[in-house]
CSV table of C-alpha atoms in Angstrom, one decimal:
chain,number,residue,atom,x,y,z
A,25,MET,CA,-66.3,71.5,-40.6
A,26,ALA,CA,-69.6,72.2,-42.7
A,27,VAL,CA,-70.3,69.3,-44.5
A,28,TYR,CA,-73.2,69.5,-47.5
A,29,THR,CA,-75.0,66.8,-48.6
A,30,VAL,CA,-77.6,66.0,-50.6
A,31,THR,CA,-80.4,63.2,-51.5
A,32,ALA,CA,-81.3,63.0,-55.3
A,33,VAL,CA,-81.8,61.0,-58.3
A,34,ALA,CA,-79.0,61.8,-60.9
A,35,GLU,CA,-78.5,60.4,-64.5
A,36,CYS,CA,-75.5,58.0,-64.7
A,37,PRO,CA,-73.0,59.5,-67.6
A,38,GLU,CA,-72.4,56.0,-68.2
A,39,CYS,CA,-75.5,53.8,-68.9
A,40,PHE,CA,-78.1,56.8,-68.8
A,41,GLY,CA,-80.0,54.7,-66.1
A,42,GLU,CA,-81.0,56.5,-62.7
A,43,VAL,CA,-78.7,56.6,-59.7
A,44,GLU,CA,-80.1,57.3,-56.2
A,45,LEU,CA,-77.9,59.5,-54.2
A,46,ASN,CA,-78.6,59.3,-50.4
A,47,ASP,CA,-76.8,62.2,-48.4
A,48,VAL,CA,-73.6,62.4,-50.8
A,49,MET,CA,-71.1,65.0,-50.4
A,50,GLU,CA,-69.3,66.8,-53.1
A,51,ASN,CA,-66.5,64.8,-54.5
A,52,GLU,CA,-67.8,61.6,-52.8
A,53,ILE,CA,-67.2,58.3,-55.0
A,54,VAL,CA,-70.6,56.4,-55.8
A,55,GLN,CA,-71.5,53.3,-57.9
A,56,CYS,CA,-74.4,53.2,-60.4
A,57,GLY,CA,-76.7,50.3,-59.5
A,58,GLU,CA,-77.6,49.7,-63.0
A,59,CYS,CA,-74.1,49.4,-65.1
A,60,GLY,CA,-71.6,49.3,-61.7
A,61,VAL,CA,-69.4,51.7,-63.0
A,62,ASP,CA,-67.6,54.4,-60.4
A,63,LEU,CA,-68.7,58.0,-60.7
A,64,GLU,CA,-67.8,60.8,-58.8
A,65,VAL,CA,-70.5,63.8,-57.4
A,66,MET,CA,-69.1,66.7,-59.0
A,67,GLY,CA,-71.5,69.3,-58.0
A,68,LEU,CA,-74.6,69.4,-55.6
A,69,ASP,CA,-76.6,72.2,-56.7
A,70,PRO,CA,-77.4,71.2,-59.5
A,71,VAL,CA,-76.6,67.3,-58.8
A,72,ALA,CA,-74.0,66.3,-61.4
A,73,LEU,CA,-71.9,63.1,-61.9
A,74,ASP,CA,-69.1,62.1,-63.8
A,75,LEU,CA,-66.9,58.8,-64.0
A,76,ALA,CA,-64.8,58.7,-61.2
A,77,PRO,CA,-60.7,58.8,-61.2
A,78,GLU,CA,-59.2,55.8,-63.0
A,79,GLU,CA,-56.8,53.9,-61.0
A,80,ASP,CA,-53.5,53.6,-62.5
A,81,GLU,CA,-51.0,50.8,-61.4
A,82,ASP,CA,-47.1,51.8,-60.9
A,83,TRP,CA,-44.4,50.4,-59.1
A,84,GLY,CA,-42.3,52.0,-56.4
A,85,GLU,CA,-41.4,53.5,-53.9
B,216,MET,CA,-46.4,86.3,-42.1
B,217,ALA,CA,-46.1,86.6,-46.1
B,218,GLU,CA,-47.0,83.1,-47.8
B,219,PRO,CA,-44.0,81.8,-49.5
B,220,SER,CA,-43.6,82.5,-53.1
B,221,ARG,CA,-42.6,80.1,-56.0
B,222,ASP,CA,-38.6,81.4,-55.3
B,223,GLU,CA,-38.9,80.6,-51.8
B,224,ALA,CA,-40.5,77.2,-52.4
B,225,GLU,CA,-37.6,76.4,-55.0
B,226,ARG,CA,-35.1,77.4,-52.6
B,227,VAL,CA,-35.9,75.0,-49.8
B,228,LEU,CA,-36.3,72.3,-52.4
B,229,THR,CA,-32.7,72.8,-54.3
B,230,ARG,CA,-31.3,73.5,-50.5
B,231,LEU,CA,-32.7,70.0,-49.5
B,232,VAL,CA,-31.6,68.0,-52.3
B,233,GLU,CA,-28.0,69.4,-52.3
B,234,ILE,CA,-27.7,68.2,-49.2
B,235,PRO,CA,-26.8,64.3,-49.0
B,236,SER,CA,-29.0,62.4,-46.9
B,237,PHE,CA,-28.2,58.3,-47.6
B,238,SER,CA,-30.4,56.3,-45.0
B,239,GLY,CA,-29.1,56.5,-41.6
B,240,ASP,CA,-26.7,59.5,-42.4
B,241,GLU,CA,-29.8,62.4,-42.4
B,242,LEU,CA,-28.9,64.7,-39.6
B,243,LYS,CA,-27.3,67.6,-41.7
B,244,ALA,CA,-30.4,67.7,-44.1
B,245,SER,CA,-32.7,67.5,-40.9
B,246,SER,CA,-31.2,70.1,-39.4
B,247,TYR,CA,-31.5,72.3,-42.7
B,248,LEU,CA,-35.0,71.8,-43.3
B,249,VAL,CA,-35.8,72.4,-39.2
B,250,GLU,CA,-34.2,75.7,-40.0
B,251,ALA,CA,-36.3,76.3,-42.9
B,252,MET,CA,-39.3,75.5,-41.0
B,253,GLY,CA,-38.2,78.3,-38.6
B,254,GLY,CA,-38.0,80.7,-41.3
B,255,LEU,CA,-41.1,79.7,-42.8
B,256,GLY,CA,-43.1,80.7,-40.0
B,257,TYR,CA,-43.6,77.2,-38.4
B,258,ASP,CA,-44.8,77.7,-34.6
B,259,ARG,CA,-42.5,74.7,-33.4
B,260,TYR,CA,-39.8,72.9,-35.2
B,261,GLU,CA,-37.3,70.1,-34.0
B,262,VAL,CA,-35.1,67.5,-34.9
B,263,ASP,CA,-36.7,64.9,-32.4
B,264,ALA,CA,-35.2,61.7,-30.9
B,265,ALA,CA,-35.3,59.4,-33.6
B,266,GLY,CA,-33.1,62.0,-36.2
B,267,ASN,CA,-36.7,63.3,-37.7
B,268,ALA,CA,-37.0,66.9,-38.6
B,269,VAL,CA,-40.5,68.2,-37.3
B,270,GLY,CA,-42.1,71.3,-37.5
B,271,GLU,CA,-45.6,72.1,-36.7
B,272,ILE,CA,-48.3,74.8,-37.5
B,273,GLY,CA,-51.1,75.5,-34.9
B,274,GLU,CA,-51.7,74.8,-31.3
B,275,THR,CA,-50.9,71.4,-30.1
B,276,ASP,CA,-54.5,71.0,-28.2
B,277,ALA,CA,-56.3,71.6,-31.5
B,278,GLY,CA,-59.6,69.8,-32.5
B,279,GLN,CA,-58.0,67.9,-35.3
B,280,THR,CA,-54.2,67.0,-36.2
B,281,VAL,CA,-53.2,66.2,-40.0
B,282,VAL,CA,-49.6,64.3,-40.1
B,283,LEU,CA,-48.1,65.2,-43.5
B,284,LEU,CA,-45.3,62.5,-43.4
B,285,GLY,CA,-42.3,62.4,-45.8
B,286,HIS,CA,-39.3,61.1,-45.5
B,287,ILE,CA,-35.5,63.1,-45.7
B,288,ASP,CA,-33.6,60.1,-46.4
B,289,THR,CA,-32.4,58.9,-49.9
B,290,VAL,CA,-30.8,56.1,-51.5
B,291,PHE,CA,-27.1,56.1,-52.5
B,292,GLY,CA,-25.9,57.6,-55.9
B,293,ASP,CA,-24.7,61.3,-56.6
B,294,ILE,CA,-26.3,63.2,-59.0
B,295,PRO,CA,-24.9,66.6,-59.6
B,296,VAL,CA,-27.7,69.0,-58.6
B,297,ARG,CA,-28.5,71.3,-61.1
B,298,VAL,CA,-31.3,72.8,-63.2
B,299,GLU,CA,-32.0,72.0,-66.7
B,300,GLU,CA,-34.4,73.5,-69.2
B,301,GLY,CA,-36.5,71.1,-71.2
B,302,ARG,CA,-39.6,70.7,-73.3
B,303,ASP,CA,-41.7,70.6,-70.0
B,304,GLY,CA,-39.8,73.4,-68.5
B,305,PRO,CA,-37.1,73.6,-66.3
B,306,ALA,CA,-36.2,70.2,-64.2
B,307,LEU,CA,-34.1,69.8,-61.1
B,308,TYR,CA,-31.5,67.1,-61.1
B,309,GLY,CA,-30.4,65.2,-58.1
B,310,ARG,CA,-30.9,62.4,-55.7
B,311,GLY,CA,-33.8,62.5,-53.8
B,312,SER,CA,-35.2,65.3,-55.9
B,313,VAL,CA,-38.7,62.9,-56.8
B,314,ASP,CA,-38.4,60.4,-53.8
B,315,ALA,CA,-39.0,62.0,-51.8
B,316,LYS,CA,-37.5,65.2,-51.1
B,317,GLY,CA,-39.8,67.1,-53.7
B,318,PRO,CA,-43.1,65.7,-52.0
B,319,LEU,CA,-41.4,66.6,-48.8
B,320,ALA,CA,-40.7,69.8,-49.9
B,321,THR,CA,-44.1,70.3,-50.9
B,322,PHE,CA,-45.2,69.3,-47.8
B,323,ALA,CA,-43.2,72.4,-45.6
B,324,VAL,CA,-44.0,74.9,-48.2
B,325,ALA,CA,-47.6,73.9,-48.3
B,326,ALA,CA,-48.1,73.8,-44.7
B,327,ALA,CA,-46.6,77.1,-44.6
B,328,ARG,CA,-49.0,79.0,-46.9
B,329,VAL,CA,-51.6,77.7,-45.3
B,330,GLY,CA,-50.1,79.2,-41.9
B,331,SER,CA,-50.2,79.8,-38.4
B,332,GLU,CA,-53.6,82.1,-38.1
B,333,TRP,CA,-55.4,80.0,-40.6
B,334,ALA,CA,-54.5,76.6,-38.4
B,335,LYS,CA,-55.5,77.9,-35.1
B,336,ARG,CA,-58.6,79.7,-36.6
B,337,ASN,CA,-59.6,76.3,-37.8
B,338,SER,CA,-58.3,74.3,-34.8
B,339,THR,CA,-56.1,72.2,-37.0
B,340,ARG,CA,-52.7,71.2,-36.2
B,341,LEU,CA,-50.1,70.4,-39.0
B,342,VAL,CA,-47.5,68.7,-38.1
B,343,VAL,CA,-44.9,68.1,-41.2
B,344,VAL,CA,-42.1,65.5,-40.7
B,345,GLY,CA,-39.3,64.3,-42.7
B,346,ALA,CA,-38.7,60.7,-41.5
B,347,VAL,CA,-35.4,59.2,-41.5
B,348,GLU,CA,-34.6,55.5,-42.6
B,349,GLU,CA,-37.6,55.0,-45.0
B,350,GLU,CA,-35.5,53.5,-47.6
B,351,ALA,CA,-33.8,51.0,-45.2
B,352,ALA,CA,-36.2,48.2,-43.9
B,353,THR,CA,-36.6,49.6,-40.3
B,354,SER,CA,-38.7,52.7,-41.4
B,355,LYS,CA,-37.5,53.9,-38.1
B,356,GLY,CA,-38.4,57.3,-38.3
B,357,ALA,CA,-41.9,56.6,-39.7
B,358,ARG,CA,-42.2,54.3,-36.4
B,359,PHE,CA,-41.1,56.8,-34.1
B,360,ILE,CA,-43.7,59.2,-35.0
B,361,ARG,CA,-46.3,56.4,-35.1
B,362,ASP,CA,-45.6,55.7,-31.6
B,363,ARG,CA,-45.5,59.1,-30.6
B,364,PHE,CA,-49.2,60.0,-32.1
B,365,ASP,CA,-50.6,56.5,-30.7
B,366,GLY,CA,-53.4,58.3,-28.6
B,367,THR,CA,-51.8,58.1,-25.6
B,368,GLN,CA,-49.0,60.3,-25.8
B,369,GLU,CA,-50.3,62.3,-28.7
B,370,PRO,CA,-53.8,62.4,-30.4
B,371,THR,CA,-54.1,59.9,-32.8
B,372,PRO,CA,-54.1,61.9,-36.4
B,373,ASP,CA,-57.7,62.4,-37.9
B,374,PHE,CA,-55.7,62.3,-41.2
B,375,CYS,CA,-52.2,61.5,-42.7
B,376,ILE,CA,-50.7,62.4,-46.0
B,377,ILE,CA,-47.8,60.4,-47.2
B,378,GLY,CA,-44.8,62.2,-49.1
B,379,GLU,CA,-44.3,60.2,-52.3
B,380,PRO,CA,-44.1,60.8,-55.6
B,381,SER,CA,-47.7,60.3,-57.1
B,382,GLY,CA,-47.4,62.8,-59.7
B,383,ALA,CA,-49.3,66.2,-58.9
B,384,THR,CA,-52.4,64.8,-60.6
B,385,ARG,CA,-52.6,61.4,-59.0
B,386,ILE,CA,-53.5,60.5,-55.3
B,387,THR,CA,-51.7,57.2,-54.3
B,388,LEU,CA,-54.4,54.7,-52.1
B,389,PHE,CA,-52.7,51.5,-52.2
B,390,TYR,CA,-49.3,50.0,-51.5
B,391,MET,CA,-48.8,46.2,-51.5
B,392,GLY,CA,-46.9,44.7,-48.5
B,393,ARG,CA,-43.3,42.8,-48.0
B,394,ILE,CA,-41.3,40.4,-46.2
B,395,LEU,CA,-37.6,39.9,-46.6
B,396,LEU,CA,-36.2,36.3,-45.7
B,397,GLU,CA,-32.8,35.3,-45.4
B,398,MET,CA,-31.8,31.2,-45.5
B,399,LYS,CA,-28.5,30.0,-44.9
B,400,ALA,CA,-27.6,26.5,-45.3
B,401,ASP,CA,-24.3,24.8,-44.2
B,402,GLN,CA,-22.9,21.1,-44.5
B,403,PRO,CA,-19.9,19.3,-44.2
B,404,MET,CA,-17.4,20.0,-46.9
B,405,MET,CA,-17.5,17.4,-49.9
B,406,HIS,CA,-16.2,16.6,-53.5
B,407,SER,CA,-18.4,17.5,-56.2
B,408,ALA,CA,-17.9,14.1,-57.9
B,409,GLY,CA,-19.7,13.0,-54.8
B,410,PRO,CA,-23.7,11.9,-54.8
B,411,ASN,CA,-25.0,15.2,-52.8
B,412,PRO,CA,-25.6,17.9,-55.6
B,413,GLY,CA,-24.1,20.5,-53.4
B,414,VAL,CA,-25.0,23.0,-50.9
B,415,GLY,CA,-26.2,25.4,-53.1
B,416,THR,CA,-29.2,23.8,-54.4
B,417,ASN,CA,-30.8,24.3,-50.9
B,418,ALA,CA,-31.2,27.8,-52.0
B,419,VAL,CA,-32.5,26.9,-55.4
B,420,ASP,CA,-35.2,24.4,-53.6
B,421,LEU,CA,-36.5,27.0,-51.3
B,422,TRP,CA,-36.8,29.5,-54.0
B,423,ASN,CA,-38.6,27.0,-56.0
B,424,TRP,CA,-40.3,25.8,-52.9
B,425,ILE,CA,-41.7,29.7,-52.8
B,426,GLY,CA,-42.6,30.1,-56.4
B,427,GLY,CA,-44.7,26.8,-56.2
B,428,TYR,CA,-46.4,28.5,-53.1
B,429,ALA,CA,-47.0,31.7,-55.2
B,430,ASP,CA,-48.3,30.0,-58.5
B,431,SER,CA,-51.0,28.3,-56.4
B,432,PHE,CA,-51.8,31.2,-54.3
B,433,ASN,CA,-52.2,33.3,-57.7
B,434,ARG,CA,-54.5,31.0,-59.6
B,435,ASP,CA,-57.3,32.8,-60.5
B,436,ARG,CA,-55.8,36.2,-59.4
B,437,ASN,CA,-55.4,38.1,-62.7
B,438,ARG,CA,-54.5,41.6,-61.3
B,439,MET,CA,-50.5,42.0,-60.1
B,440,PHE,CA,-51.7,43.9,-56.8
B,441,ASP,CA,-54.0,40.7,-55.7
B,442,GLN,CA,-50.8,38.2,-56.6
B,443,LEU,CA,-48.0,37.1,-54.3
B,444,ARG,CA,-44.9,38.2,-56.1
B,445,PRO,CA,-41.5,36.7,-54.9
B,446,SER,CA,-38.0,37.9,-56.3
B,447,LEU,CA,-35.0,36.6,-55.6
B,448,ARG,CA,-32.8,39.2,-54.4
B,449,ASP,CA,-29.0,37.8,-53.8
B,450,LEU,CA,-27.4,34.1,-53.7
B,451,ARG,CA,-24.1,33.3,-52.4
B,452,THR,CA,-22.0,29.9,-51.9
B,453,TRP,CA,-18.5,29.6,-50.2
B,454,THR,CA,-16.7,27.2,-47.7
B,455,ASP,CA,-15.5,28.3,-44.6
B,456,GLU,CA,-12.4,27.8,-42.3
B,457,ALA,CA,-14.4,25.2,-40.7
B,458,MET,CA,-14.6,23.0,-43.4
B,459,ARG,CA,-18.3,23.3,-44.2
B,460,ASP,CA,-19.9,24.5,-47.4
B,461,LEU,CA,-22.4,26.8,-46.9
B,462,VAL,CA,-25.1,28.9,-49.3
B,463,TRP,CA,-26.9,32.0,-48.6
B,464,THR,CA,-29.8,33.6,-50.1
B,465,LYS,CA,-32.0,36.4,-49.5
B,466,ILE,CA,-35.8,36.4,-51.3
B,467,GLY,CA,-38.4,39.6,-51.1
B,468,VAL,CA,-41.8,38.7,-51.2
B,469,ARG,CA,-44.4,41.6,-52.3
B,470,LEU,CA,-47.6,40.7,-50.2
B,471,PRO,CA,-51.1,41.6,-51.3
B,472,LEU,CA,-54.1,42.9,-49.2
B,473,GLY,CA,-54.9,40.7,-45.9
B,474,PHE,CA,-52.3,37.8,-47.0
B,475,ASP,CA,-51.9,35.5,-44.1
B,476,VAL,CA,-47.9,35.8,-43.7
B,477,ASP,CA,-47.9,33.6,-40.3
B,478,ALA,CA,-49.8,30.4,-42.5
B,479,PHE,CA,-46.6,30.9,-45.4
B,480,LEU,CA,-43.9,30.9,-43.0
B,481,GLY,CA,-45.6,28.0,-41.1
B,482,GLU,CA,-46.0,26.1,-44.2
B,483,MET,CA,-42.1,27.2,-44.9
B,484,TRP,CA,-40.9,26.2,-41.7
B,485,ASP,CA,-42.7,22.5,-42.5
B,486,TRP,CA,-41.0,22.7,-45.8
B,487,ALA,CA,-37.3,23.2,-43.7
B,488,ARG,CA,-38.4,20.4,-41.1
B,489,GLU,CA,-38.7,17.9,-43.9
B,490,ARG,CA,-35.6,18.5,-45.6
B,491,VAL,CA,-33.4,18.1,-42.6
B,492,GLN,CA,-35.5,15.2,-41.7
B,493,GLU,CA,-36.2,16.7,-38.0
B,494,GLN,CA,-38.3,15.1,-36.1
B,495,ALA,CA,-38.1,16.6,-32.8
B,496,SER,CA,-40.7,18.8,-32.0
B,497,PRO,CA,-40.7,21.6,-34.4
B,498,PRO,CA,-39.3,25.3,-33.1
B,499,GLU,CA,-42.0,27.9,-31.7
B,500,PRO,CA,-43.0,29.4,-35.0
B,501,PRO,CA,-42.4,32.8,-34.6
B,502,TYR,CA,-45.2,34.7,-35.9
B,503,VAL,CA,-44.5,38.1,-37.7
B,504,ARG,CA,-47.7,40.0,-37.1
B,505,GLY,CA,-46.6,42.5,-34.2
B,506,ALA,CA,-43.3,41.6,-34.5
B,507,ASP,CA,-42.5,45.1,-36.2
B,508,ALA,CA,-39.4,45.2,-38.1
B,509,SER,CA,-37.0,43.3,-35.8
B,510,PRO,CA,-35.3,40.6,-37.4
B,511,GLN,CA,-36.3,37.0,-36.2
B,512,LYS,CA,-34.1,33.9,-36.4
B,513,LEU,CA,-35.3,30.2,-36.6
B,514,HIS,CA,-33.0,27.1,-36.8
B,515,PHE,CA,-33.3,23.8,-38.3
B,516,GLY,CA,-31.1,20.4,-38.8
B,517,ASP,CA,-28.0,19.0,-37.1
B,518,GLU,CA,-24.2,19.1,-37.8
B,519,GLU,CA,-25.3,17.2,-41.4
B,520,LEU,CA,-27.8,19.9,-42.7
B,521,ARG,CA,-28.3,22.9,-40.8
B,522,LEU,CA,-30.6,25.5,-42.2
B,523,GLU,CA,-31.2,29.2,-40.4
B,524,PHE,CA,-33.6,31.4,-41.3
B,525,ARG,CA,-34.1,35.0,-40.5
B,526,PHE,CA,-37.2,37.5,-41.6
B,527,HIS,CA,-37.1,41.0,-41.3
B,528,GLY,CA,-38.9,44.2,-43.1
B,529,TYR,CA,-42.4,42.9,-42.8
B,530,GLU,CA,-45.1,45.4,-43.5
B,531,PRO,CA,-48.5,44.6,-44.2
B,532,ALA,CA,-50.1,45.5,-47.6
B,533,TRP,CA,-52.5,49.0,-47.1
B,534,ARG,CA,-55.3,50.5,-48.9
B,535,SER,CA,-57.3,53.6,-48.0
B,536,GLY,CA,-60.7,54.5,-48.5
B,537,ARG,CA,-61.5,56.6,-51.4
B,538,ASN,CA,-64.6,58.3,-49.8
B,539,SER,CA,-62.7,60.5,-46.7
B,540,ALA,CA,-62.8,64.2,-46.8
B,541,LEU,CA,-59.0,64.0,-47.4
B,542,VAL,CA,-59.7,62.2,-50.9
B,543,ARG,CA,-62.5,64.3,-51.7
B,544,GLY,CA,-60.5,67.6,-50.7
B,545,PHE,CA,-57.7,66.4,-52.9
B,546,LEU,CA,-59.9,65.6,-55.7
B,547,ALA,CA,-61.4,69.0,-55.8
B,548,ALA,CA,-58.1,70.6,-55.0
B,549,ILE,CA,-56.7,69.1,-58.1
B,550,ARG,CA,-59.6,69.9,-60.7
B,551,GLU,CA,-59.4,73.8,-58.7
B,552,GLN,CA,-55.9,74.5,-59.9
B,553,THR,CA,-55.2,72.3,-62.9
B,554,SER,CA,-56.9,71.4,-66.2
B,555,GLU,CA,-56.2,67.6,-65.6
B,556,ARG,CA,-58.7,64.9,-64.2
B,557,PRO,CA,-57.5,63.5,-61.0
B,558,ARG,CA,-56.6,59.8,-60.8
B,559,PHE,CA,-55.9,57.2,-58.3
B,560,VAL,CA,-52.7,55.3,-58.1
B,561,SER,CA,-51.9,51.7,-56.7
B,562,LYS,CA,-48.0,50.8,-56.5
B,563,SER,CA,-46.4,47.6,-56.1
B,564,GLY,CA,-43.7,49.1,-53.5
B,565,THR,CA,-44.1,49.7,-50.1
B,566,SER,CA,-44.0,53.3,-48.3
B,567,ASP,CA,-44.6,54.6,-44.9
B,568,MET,CA,-47.6,54.2,-45.4
B,569,ASN,CA,-47.5,50.5,-44.3
B,570,VAL,CA,-46.2,51.7,-41.2
B,571,VAL,CA,-48.5,54.1,-39.8
B,572,GLY,CA,-51.9,53.0,-41.9
B,573,PRO,CA,-52.5,49.8,-39.6
B,574,ALA,CA,-51.9,51.7,-36.6
B,575,TRP,CA,-53.6,55.0,-37.1
B,576,GLN,CA,-56.8,53.7,-39.4
B,577,CYS,CA,-57.3,57.1,-40.4
B,578,PRO,CA,-58.0,58.6,-43.9
B,579,ILE,CA,-54.8,58.4,-45.4
B,580,ALA,CA,-53.4,59.1,-49.1
B,581,ALA,CA,-49.8,59.4,-50.6
B,582,TYR,CA,-48.9,62.7,-52.2
B,583,GLY,CA,-46.1,64.5,-53.9
B,584,PRO,CA,-45.0,65.6,-57.3
B,585,GLY,CA,-42.8,63.5,-59.6
B,586,ASP,CA,-42.8,60.4,-61.7
B,587,SER,CA,-42.1,57.6,-59.2
B,588,SER,CA,-40.3,55.8,-62.7
B,589,LEU,CA,-37.3,58.0,-61.9
B,590,ASP,CA,-37.0,56.6,-58.2
B,591,HIS,CA,-33.6,55.0,-57.5
B,592,THR,CA,-32.1,55.8,-61.0
B,593,PRO,CA,-29.3,57.9,-62.4
B,594,ASN,CA,-31.3,60.6,-64.4
B,595,GLU,CA,-33.5,61.5,-61.1
B,596,HIS,CA,-35.3,64.7,-61.5
B,597,LEU,CA,-38.4,67.0,-60.8
B,598,HIS,CA,-40.0,69.2,-63.0
B,599,LEU,CA,-40.2,72.3,-61.0
B,600,ASP,CA,-43.6,73.4,-62.9
B,601,GLU,CA,-45.2,70.6,-61.5
B,602,TYR,CA,-43.7,70.9,-58.1
B,603,TRP,CA,-45.1,74.4,-57.5
B,604,GLN,CA,-48.5,72.9,-59.0
B,605,ALA,CA,-48.4,70.6,-56.0
B,606,VAL,CA,-47.8,73.3,-53.5
B,607,LEU,CA,-50.8,74.8,-54.7
B,608,ILE,CA,-53.0,71.3,-55.0
B,609,LEU,CA,-51.9,70.6,-51.3
B,610,GLU,CA,-52.2,74.1,-50.0
B,611,SER,CA,-56.0,73.6,-51.5
B,612,ALA,CA,-56.6,70.4,-50.2
B,613,LEU,CA,-55.5,71.2,-46.8
B,614,ARG,CA,-57.8,74.2,-46.3
B,615,ARG,CA,-60.5,71.9,-47.3
B,616,LEU,CA,-60.2,69.7,-44.4
B,617,ALA,CA,-61.6,72.8,-42.1
């Protein structure tokens, strides 16, 4: 399985603080060290972050 | 072999829904699914010793094993199988269309679309299971598969996907746990005008004791999924031919992650001993961890008041991690196939994730099309556009595991 990782600094889309990324993969969930929000790595070249998927609460099965 | 088309995918789903398969009576549906897997190009397919429909794609000694564990049984209810056109397109009505033949058919077709050639080229073994008795507290089919892939007989899976309706653009990562408790109390028959308040109060007091335990446990736990959640499922009183008054109650308790069920039951046994004023050394506490689904009983008291407890169906809560190749693959696949943002889901019920998650300790997620608020309802139906979307998403997510 070929896995590509990146080490970089990116901007948090929530608080615009700097997020340090160490060996992250595409679609990995990381946390902003400044505001604490969960983020998803959307791309590696260039590095892009977006808010991570939200968590719904359901009943079932 | 050509990839199964949407028409073929809908035929498999519709036929599967048409065949009734209430828990414990799944053979006809399992046989059909196995036959369909053969037609879809699976390398191996059989109804196993537990009655599960099992199909495999790829070599048995492949470098990685992915188990797609759906369930083929349904709860009771005869919903006429039909397709109705609605605002959201055609919808298939029928028992099990959502819970969980829709997700199971999604597994069967998506794995076939990935195909044997791809699986062999990428040293991947796909095992699709339609497990029996998921809707019963026994989870017989999932336990059989769990024990088969125990790392000795067969390799422990590298990834597992549970077939349940998360909705095509969501992934379920958490299920609460559960334990079922039954208590029967009996005492000599007596006049209702006497000083004894009646045998039924034993059940009421037990319910109140559990409620008090839950209130205490839940203090400062605001999220539903962090709480202990009891429900009173049944309560009956009667008098038998031996002239004893009896009460029987069944209580289900939904369990949060990491809940110490043995400590909870230990305190309940203390409550029971105190109630019957039992001075003798207590019975050996039947710790439930590792006890699996086997019902266990515990007796207290004497001729004046006898209490009998039975507990079964214990499953611990299970939460899967968000940072696995499996979850990353799903997130990318959902974005690739739809314009929607993917979402995670936590569920207050249980599924076969609770059975295999603790044993396999591998990346695991539940996935499948359908609205789980329709589970077990007379209005159960699955939108066919969403079904096909889920097939394409799952196919893409599986390919990303290579």
